[in-house]
Tab-separated table of N, CA, C and O in Angstrom:
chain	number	residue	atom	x	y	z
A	1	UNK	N	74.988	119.102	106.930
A	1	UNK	CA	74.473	119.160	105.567
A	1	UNK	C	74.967	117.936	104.809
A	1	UNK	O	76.112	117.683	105.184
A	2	UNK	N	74.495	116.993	103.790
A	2	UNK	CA	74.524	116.323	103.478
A	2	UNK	C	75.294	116.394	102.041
A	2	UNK	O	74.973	117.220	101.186
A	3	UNK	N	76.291	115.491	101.871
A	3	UNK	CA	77.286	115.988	100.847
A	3	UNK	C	75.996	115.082	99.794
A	3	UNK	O	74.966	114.440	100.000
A	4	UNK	N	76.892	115.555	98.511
A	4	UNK	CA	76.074	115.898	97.020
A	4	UNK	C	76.338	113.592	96.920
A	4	UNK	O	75.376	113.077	96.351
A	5	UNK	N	77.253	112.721	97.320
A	5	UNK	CA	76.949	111.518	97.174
A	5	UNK	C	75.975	110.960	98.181
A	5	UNK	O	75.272	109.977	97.943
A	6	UNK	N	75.963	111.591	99.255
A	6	UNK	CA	74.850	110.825	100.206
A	6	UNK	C	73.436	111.005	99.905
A	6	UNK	O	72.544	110.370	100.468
A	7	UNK	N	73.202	112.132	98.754
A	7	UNK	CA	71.998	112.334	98.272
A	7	UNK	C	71.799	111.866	96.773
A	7	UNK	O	70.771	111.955	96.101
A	8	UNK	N	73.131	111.302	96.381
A	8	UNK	CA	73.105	110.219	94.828
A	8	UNK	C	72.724	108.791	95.450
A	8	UNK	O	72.080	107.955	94.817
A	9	UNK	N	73.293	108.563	97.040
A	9	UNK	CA	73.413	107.424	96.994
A	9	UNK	C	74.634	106.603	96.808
A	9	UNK	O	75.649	106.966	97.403
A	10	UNK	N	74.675	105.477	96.014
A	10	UNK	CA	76.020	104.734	95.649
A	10	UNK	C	77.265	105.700	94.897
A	10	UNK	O	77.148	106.637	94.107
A	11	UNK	N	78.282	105.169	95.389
A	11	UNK	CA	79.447	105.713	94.654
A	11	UNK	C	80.497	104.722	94.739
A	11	UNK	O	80.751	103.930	95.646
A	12	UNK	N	81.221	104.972	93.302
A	12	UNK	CA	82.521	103.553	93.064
A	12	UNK	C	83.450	103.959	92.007
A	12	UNK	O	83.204	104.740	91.089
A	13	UNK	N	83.876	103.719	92.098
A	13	UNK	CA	85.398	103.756	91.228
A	13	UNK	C	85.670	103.002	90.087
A	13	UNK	O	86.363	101.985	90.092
A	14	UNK	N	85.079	103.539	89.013
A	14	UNK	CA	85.454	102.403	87.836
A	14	UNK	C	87.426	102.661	87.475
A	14	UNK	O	87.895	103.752	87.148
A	15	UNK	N	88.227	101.422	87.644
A	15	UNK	CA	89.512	101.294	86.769
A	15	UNK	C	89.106	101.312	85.471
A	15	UNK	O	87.957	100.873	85.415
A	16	UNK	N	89.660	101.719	84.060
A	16	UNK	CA	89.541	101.619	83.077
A	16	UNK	C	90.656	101.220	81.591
A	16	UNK	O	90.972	102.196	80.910
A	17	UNK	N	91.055	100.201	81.269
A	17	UNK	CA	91.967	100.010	80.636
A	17	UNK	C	91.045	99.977	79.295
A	17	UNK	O	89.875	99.619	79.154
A	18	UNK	N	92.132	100.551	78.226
A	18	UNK	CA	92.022	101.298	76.790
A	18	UNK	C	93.103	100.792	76.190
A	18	UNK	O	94.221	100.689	76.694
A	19	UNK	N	92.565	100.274	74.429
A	19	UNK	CA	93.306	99.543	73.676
A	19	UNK	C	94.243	100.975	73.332
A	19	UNK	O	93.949	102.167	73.246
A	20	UNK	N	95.764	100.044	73.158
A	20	UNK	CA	96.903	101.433	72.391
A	20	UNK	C	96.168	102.333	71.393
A	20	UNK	O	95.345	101.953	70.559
A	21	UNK	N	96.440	103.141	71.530
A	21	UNK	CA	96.152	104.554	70.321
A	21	UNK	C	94.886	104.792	70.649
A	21	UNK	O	94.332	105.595	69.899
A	22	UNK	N	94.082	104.259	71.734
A	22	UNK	CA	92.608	104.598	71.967
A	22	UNK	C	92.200	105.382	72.886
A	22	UNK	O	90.993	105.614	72.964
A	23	UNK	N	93.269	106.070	73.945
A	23	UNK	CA	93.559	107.054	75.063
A	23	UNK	C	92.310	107.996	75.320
A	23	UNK	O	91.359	107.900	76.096
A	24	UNK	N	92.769	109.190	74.127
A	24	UNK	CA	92.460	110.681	73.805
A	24	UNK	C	91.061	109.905	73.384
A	24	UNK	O	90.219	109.940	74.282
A	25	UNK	N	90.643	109.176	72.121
A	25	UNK	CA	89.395	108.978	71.726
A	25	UNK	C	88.279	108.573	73.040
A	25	UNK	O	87.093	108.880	73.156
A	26	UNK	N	89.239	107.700	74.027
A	26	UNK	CA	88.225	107.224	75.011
A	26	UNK	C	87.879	108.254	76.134
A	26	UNK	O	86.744	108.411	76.583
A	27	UNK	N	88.765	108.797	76.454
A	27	UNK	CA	88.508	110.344	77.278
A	27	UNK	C	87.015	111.152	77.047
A	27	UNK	O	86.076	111.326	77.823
A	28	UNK	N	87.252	111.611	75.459
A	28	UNK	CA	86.381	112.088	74.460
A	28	UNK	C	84.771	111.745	75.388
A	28	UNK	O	83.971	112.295	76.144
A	29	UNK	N	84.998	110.602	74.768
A	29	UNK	CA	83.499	109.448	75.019
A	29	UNK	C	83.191	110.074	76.020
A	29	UNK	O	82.242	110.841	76.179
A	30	UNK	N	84.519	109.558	77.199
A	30	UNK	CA	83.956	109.284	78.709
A	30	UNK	C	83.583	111.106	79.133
A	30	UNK	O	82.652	111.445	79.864
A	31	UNK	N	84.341	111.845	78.618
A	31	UNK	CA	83.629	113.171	78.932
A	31	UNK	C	81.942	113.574	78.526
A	31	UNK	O	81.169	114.400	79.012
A	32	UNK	N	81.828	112.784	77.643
A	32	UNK	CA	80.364	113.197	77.452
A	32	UNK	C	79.358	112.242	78.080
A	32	UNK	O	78.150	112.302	77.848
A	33	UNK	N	79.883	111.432	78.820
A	33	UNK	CA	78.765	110.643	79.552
A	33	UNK	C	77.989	111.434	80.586
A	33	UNK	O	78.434	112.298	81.341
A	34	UNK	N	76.656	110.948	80.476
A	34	UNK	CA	75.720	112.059	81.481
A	34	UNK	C	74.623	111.329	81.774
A	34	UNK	O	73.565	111.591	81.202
A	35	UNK	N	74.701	110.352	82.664
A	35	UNK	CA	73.649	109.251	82.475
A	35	UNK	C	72.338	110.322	83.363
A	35	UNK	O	72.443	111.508	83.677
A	36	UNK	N	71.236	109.437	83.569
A	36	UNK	CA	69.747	109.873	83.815
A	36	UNK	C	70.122	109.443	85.382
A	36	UNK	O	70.040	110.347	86.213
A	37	UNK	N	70.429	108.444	85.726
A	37	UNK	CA	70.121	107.729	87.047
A	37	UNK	C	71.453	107.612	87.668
A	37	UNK	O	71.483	107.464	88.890
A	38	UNK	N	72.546	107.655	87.017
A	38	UNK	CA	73.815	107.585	87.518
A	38	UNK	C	74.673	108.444	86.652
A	38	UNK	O	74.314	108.635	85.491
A	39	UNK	N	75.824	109.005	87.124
A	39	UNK	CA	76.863	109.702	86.685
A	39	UNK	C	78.011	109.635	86.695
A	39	UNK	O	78.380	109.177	87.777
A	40	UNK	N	78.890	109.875	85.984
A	40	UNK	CA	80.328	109.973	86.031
A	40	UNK	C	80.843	111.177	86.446
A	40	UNK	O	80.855	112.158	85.702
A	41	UNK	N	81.338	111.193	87.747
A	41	UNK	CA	81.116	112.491	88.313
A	41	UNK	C	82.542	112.952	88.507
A	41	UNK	O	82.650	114.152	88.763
A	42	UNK	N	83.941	112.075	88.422
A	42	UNK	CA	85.117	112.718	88.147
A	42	UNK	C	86.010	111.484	87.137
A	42	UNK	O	85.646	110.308	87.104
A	43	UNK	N	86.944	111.895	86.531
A	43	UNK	CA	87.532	111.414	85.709
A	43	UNK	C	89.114	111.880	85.975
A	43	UNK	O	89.292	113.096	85.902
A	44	UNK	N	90.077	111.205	86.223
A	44	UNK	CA	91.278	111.096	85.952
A	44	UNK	C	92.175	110.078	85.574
A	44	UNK	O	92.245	108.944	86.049
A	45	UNK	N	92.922	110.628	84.592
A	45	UNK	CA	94.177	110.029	83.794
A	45	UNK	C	95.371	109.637	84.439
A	45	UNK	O	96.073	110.478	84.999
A	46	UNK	N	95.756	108.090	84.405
A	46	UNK	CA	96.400	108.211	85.915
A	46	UNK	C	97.626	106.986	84.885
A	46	UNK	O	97.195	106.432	83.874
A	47	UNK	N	98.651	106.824	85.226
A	47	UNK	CA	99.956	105.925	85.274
A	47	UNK	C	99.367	104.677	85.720
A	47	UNK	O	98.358	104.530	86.410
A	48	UNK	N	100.343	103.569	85.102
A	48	UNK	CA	100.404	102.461	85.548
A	48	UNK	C	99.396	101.167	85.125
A	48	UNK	O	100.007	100.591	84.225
A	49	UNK	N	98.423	100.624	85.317
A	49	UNK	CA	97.725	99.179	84.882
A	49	UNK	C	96.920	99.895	84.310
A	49	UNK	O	96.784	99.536	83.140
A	50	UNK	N	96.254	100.835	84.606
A	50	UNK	CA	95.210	101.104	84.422
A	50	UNK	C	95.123	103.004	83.334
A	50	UNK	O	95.869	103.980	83.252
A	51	UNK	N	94.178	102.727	82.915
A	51	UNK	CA	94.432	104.141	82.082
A	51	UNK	C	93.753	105.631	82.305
A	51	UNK	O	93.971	106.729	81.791
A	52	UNK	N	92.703	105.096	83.447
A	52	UNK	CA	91.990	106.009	83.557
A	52	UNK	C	91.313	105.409	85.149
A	52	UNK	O	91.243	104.206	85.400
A	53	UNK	N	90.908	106.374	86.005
A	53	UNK	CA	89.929	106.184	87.356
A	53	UNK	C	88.846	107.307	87.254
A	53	UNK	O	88.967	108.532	87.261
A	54	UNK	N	87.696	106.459	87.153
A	54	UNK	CA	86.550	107.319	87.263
A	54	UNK	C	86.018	107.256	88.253
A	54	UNK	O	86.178	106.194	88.854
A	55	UNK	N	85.083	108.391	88.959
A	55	UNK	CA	84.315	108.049	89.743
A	55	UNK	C	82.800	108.554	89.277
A	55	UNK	O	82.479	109.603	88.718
A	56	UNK	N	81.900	107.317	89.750
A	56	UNK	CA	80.859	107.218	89.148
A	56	UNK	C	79.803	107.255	90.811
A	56	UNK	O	80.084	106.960	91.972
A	57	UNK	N	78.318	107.865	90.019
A	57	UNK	CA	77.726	108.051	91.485
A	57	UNK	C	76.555	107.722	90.955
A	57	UNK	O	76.249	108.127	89.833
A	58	UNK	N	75.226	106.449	92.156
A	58	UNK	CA	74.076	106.853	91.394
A	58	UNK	C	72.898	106.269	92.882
A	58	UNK	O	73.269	106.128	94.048
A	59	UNK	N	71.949	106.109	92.520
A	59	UNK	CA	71.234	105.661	93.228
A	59	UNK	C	71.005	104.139	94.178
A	59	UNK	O	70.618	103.972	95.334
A	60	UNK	N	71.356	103.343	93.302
A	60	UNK	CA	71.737	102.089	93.495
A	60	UNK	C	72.787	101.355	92.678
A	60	UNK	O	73.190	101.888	91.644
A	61	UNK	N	73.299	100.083	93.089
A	61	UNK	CA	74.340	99.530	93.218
A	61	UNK	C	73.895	99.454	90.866
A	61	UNK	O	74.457	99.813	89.831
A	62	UNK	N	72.388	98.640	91.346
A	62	UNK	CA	72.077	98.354	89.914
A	62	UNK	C	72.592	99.656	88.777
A	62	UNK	O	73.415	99.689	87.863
A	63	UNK	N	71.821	100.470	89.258
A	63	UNK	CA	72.057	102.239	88.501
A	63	UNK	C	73.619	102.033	88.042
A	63	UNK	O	73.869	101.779	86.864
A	64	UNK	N	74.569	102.143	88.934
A	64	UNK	CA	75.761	102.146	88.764
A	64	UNK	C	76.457	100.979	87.696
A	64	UNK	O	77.324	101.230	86.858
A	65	UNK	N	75.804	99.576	87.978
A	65	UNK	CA	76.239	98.425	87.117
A	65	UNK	C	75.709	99.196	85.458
A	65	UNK	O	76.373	99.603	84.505
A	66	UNK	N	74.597	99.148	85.653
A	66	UNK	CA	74.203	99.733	83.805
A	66	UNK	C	75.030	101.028	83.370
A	66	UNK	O	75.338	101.293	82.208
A	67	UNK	N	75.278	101.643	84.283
A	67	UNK	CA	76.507	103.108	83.767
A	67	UNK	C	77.655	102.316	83.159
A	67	UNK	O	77.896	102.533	81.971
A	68	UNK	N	78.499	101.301	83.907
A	68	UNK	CA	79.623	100.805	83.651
A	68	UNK	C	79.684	100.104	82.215
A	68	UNK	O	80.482	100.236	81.287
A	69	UNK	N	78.120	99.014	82.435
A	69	UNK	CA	78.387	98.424	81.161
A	69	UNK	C	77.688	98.916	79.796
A	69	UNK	O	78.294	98.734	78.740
A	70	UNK	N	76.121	99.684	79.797
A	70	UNK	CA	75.711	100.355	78.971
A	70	UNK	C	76.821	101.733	78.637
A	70	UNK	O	76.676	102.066	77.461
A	71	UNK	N	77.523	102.313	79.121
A	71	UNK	CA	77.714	103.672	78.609
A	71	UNK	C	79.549	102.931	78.856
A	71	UNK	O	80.067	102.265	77.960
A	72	UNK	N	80.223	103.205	80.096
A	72	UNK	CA	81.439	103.114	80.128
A	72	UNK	C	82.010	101.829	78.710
A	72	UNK	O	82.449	101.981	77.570
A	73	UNK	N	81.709	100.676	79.535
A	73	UNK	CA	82.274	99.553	78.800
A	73	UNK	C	81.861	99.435	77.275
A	73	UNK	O	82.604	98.769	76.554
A	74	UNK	N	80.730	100.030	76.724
A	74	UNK	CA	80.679	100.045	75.274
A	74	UNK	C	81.472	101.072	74.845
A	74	UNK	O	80.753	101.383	73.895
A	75	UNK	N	82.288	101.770	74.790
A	75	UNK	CA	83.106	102.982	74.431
A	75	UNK	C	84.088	102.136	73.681
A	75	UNK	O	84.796	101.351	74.312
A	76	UNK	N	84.189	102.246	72.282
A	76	UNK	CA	84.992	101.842	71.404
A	76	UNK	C	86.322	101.984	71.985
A	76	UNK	O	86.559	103.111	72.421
A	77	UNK	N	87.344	101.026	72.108
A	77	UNK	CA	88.612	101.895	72.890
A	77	UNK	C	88.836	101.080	74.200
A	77	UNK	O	89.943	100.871	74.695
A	78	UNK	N	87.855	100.724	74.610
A	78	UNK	CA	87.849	100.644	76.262
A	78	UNK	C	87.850	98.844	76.194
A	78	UNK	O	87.029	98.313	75.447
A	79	UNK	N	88.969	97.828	77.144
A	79	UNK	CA	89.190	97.138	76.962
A	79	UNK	C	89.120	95.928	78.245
A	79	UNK	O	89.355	94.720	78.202
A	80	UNK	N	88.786	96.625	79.132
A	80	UNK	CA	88.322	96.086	80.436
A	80	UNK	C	88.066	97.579	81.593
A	80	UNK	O	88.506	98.721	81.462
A	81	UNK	N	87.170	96.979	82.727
A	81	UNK	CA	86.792	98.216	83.670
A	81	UNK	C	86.608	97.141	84.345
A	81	UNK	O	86.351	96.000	83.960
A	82	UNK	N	86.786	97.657	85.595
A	82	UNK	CA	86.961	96.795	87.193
A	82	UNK	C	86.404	98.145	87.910
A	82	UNK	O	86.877	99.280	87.848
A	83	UNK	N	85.185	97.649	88.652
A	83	UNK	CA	84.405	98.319	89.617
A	83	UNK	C	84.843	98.118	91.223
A	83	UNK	O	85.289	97.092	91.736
A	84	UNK	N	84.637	99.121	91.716
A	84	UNK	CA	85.227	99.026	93.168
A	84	UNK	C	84.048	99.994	93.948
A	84	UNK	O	84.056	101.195	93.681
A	85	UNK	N	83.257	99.579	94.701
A	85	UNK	CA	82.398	100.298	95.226
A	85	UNK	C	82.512	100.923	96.178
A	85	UNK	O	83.358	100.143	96.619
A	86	UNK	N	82.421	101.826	97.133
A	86	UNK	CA	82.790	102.443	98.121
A	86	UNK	C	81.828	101.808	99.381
A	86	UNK	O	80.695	101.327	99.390
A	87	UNK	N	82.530	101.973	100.107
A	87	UNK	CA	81.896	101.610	101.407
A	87	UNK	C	81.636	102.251	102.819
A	87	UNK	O	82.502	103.106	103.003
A	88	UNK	N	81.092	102.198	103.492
A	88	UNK	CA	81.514	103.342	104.900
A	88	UNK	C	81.697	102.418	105.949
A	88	UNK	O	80.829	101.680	106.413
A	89	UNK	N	83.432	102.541	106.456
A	89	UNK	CA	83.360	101.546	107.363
A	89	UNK	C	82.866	101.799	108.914
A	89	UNK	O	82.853	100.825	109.666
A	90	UNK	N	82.361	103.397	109.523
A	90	UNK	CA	82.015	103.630	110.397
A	90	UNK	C	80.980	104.608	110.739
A	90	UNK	O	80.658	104.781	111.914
């Protein structure tokens, strides 16, 4: 049976760094994202460079680029995102 990304298609890992005091507000945002063609399909709050790891899923590589920068990267708060795409190495 075919898991629920092999039938989205692409999946990747947005890093997400958030200006000080902009944490909780950017969470907010990123919880209500619900794109048409791509999704943000888990979200965690994580230590260290980065403030947040999402994982995002969509049809194509493109689908996924417009999630990051139409919806993720305009989020008041949000101060850089670094994409990491998944791959299958076998």
């Amino acid at each position: 049976m075919p898991t629920k990304t092999a039938r989205r298609g692409m999946r990747a890992y947005v890093l997400i760094e958030t200006a000080p005091g902009k944490t909780k507000t950017v969470k907010k945002e990123l919880s209500r994202i619900a794109g048409h063609a791509s999704t943000l399909a888990h979200l965690d709050a994580v230590t260290g460079p980065y403030d947040f790891i999402a994982q995002v899923e969509g049809p194509t590589l493109d689908a996924i680029g417009r999630l990051v920068t139409d919806e993720i990267g305009a989020i008041d708060g949000v101060t850089r995102t670094t994409t990491c795409v998944a791959v299958s190495l076998g």
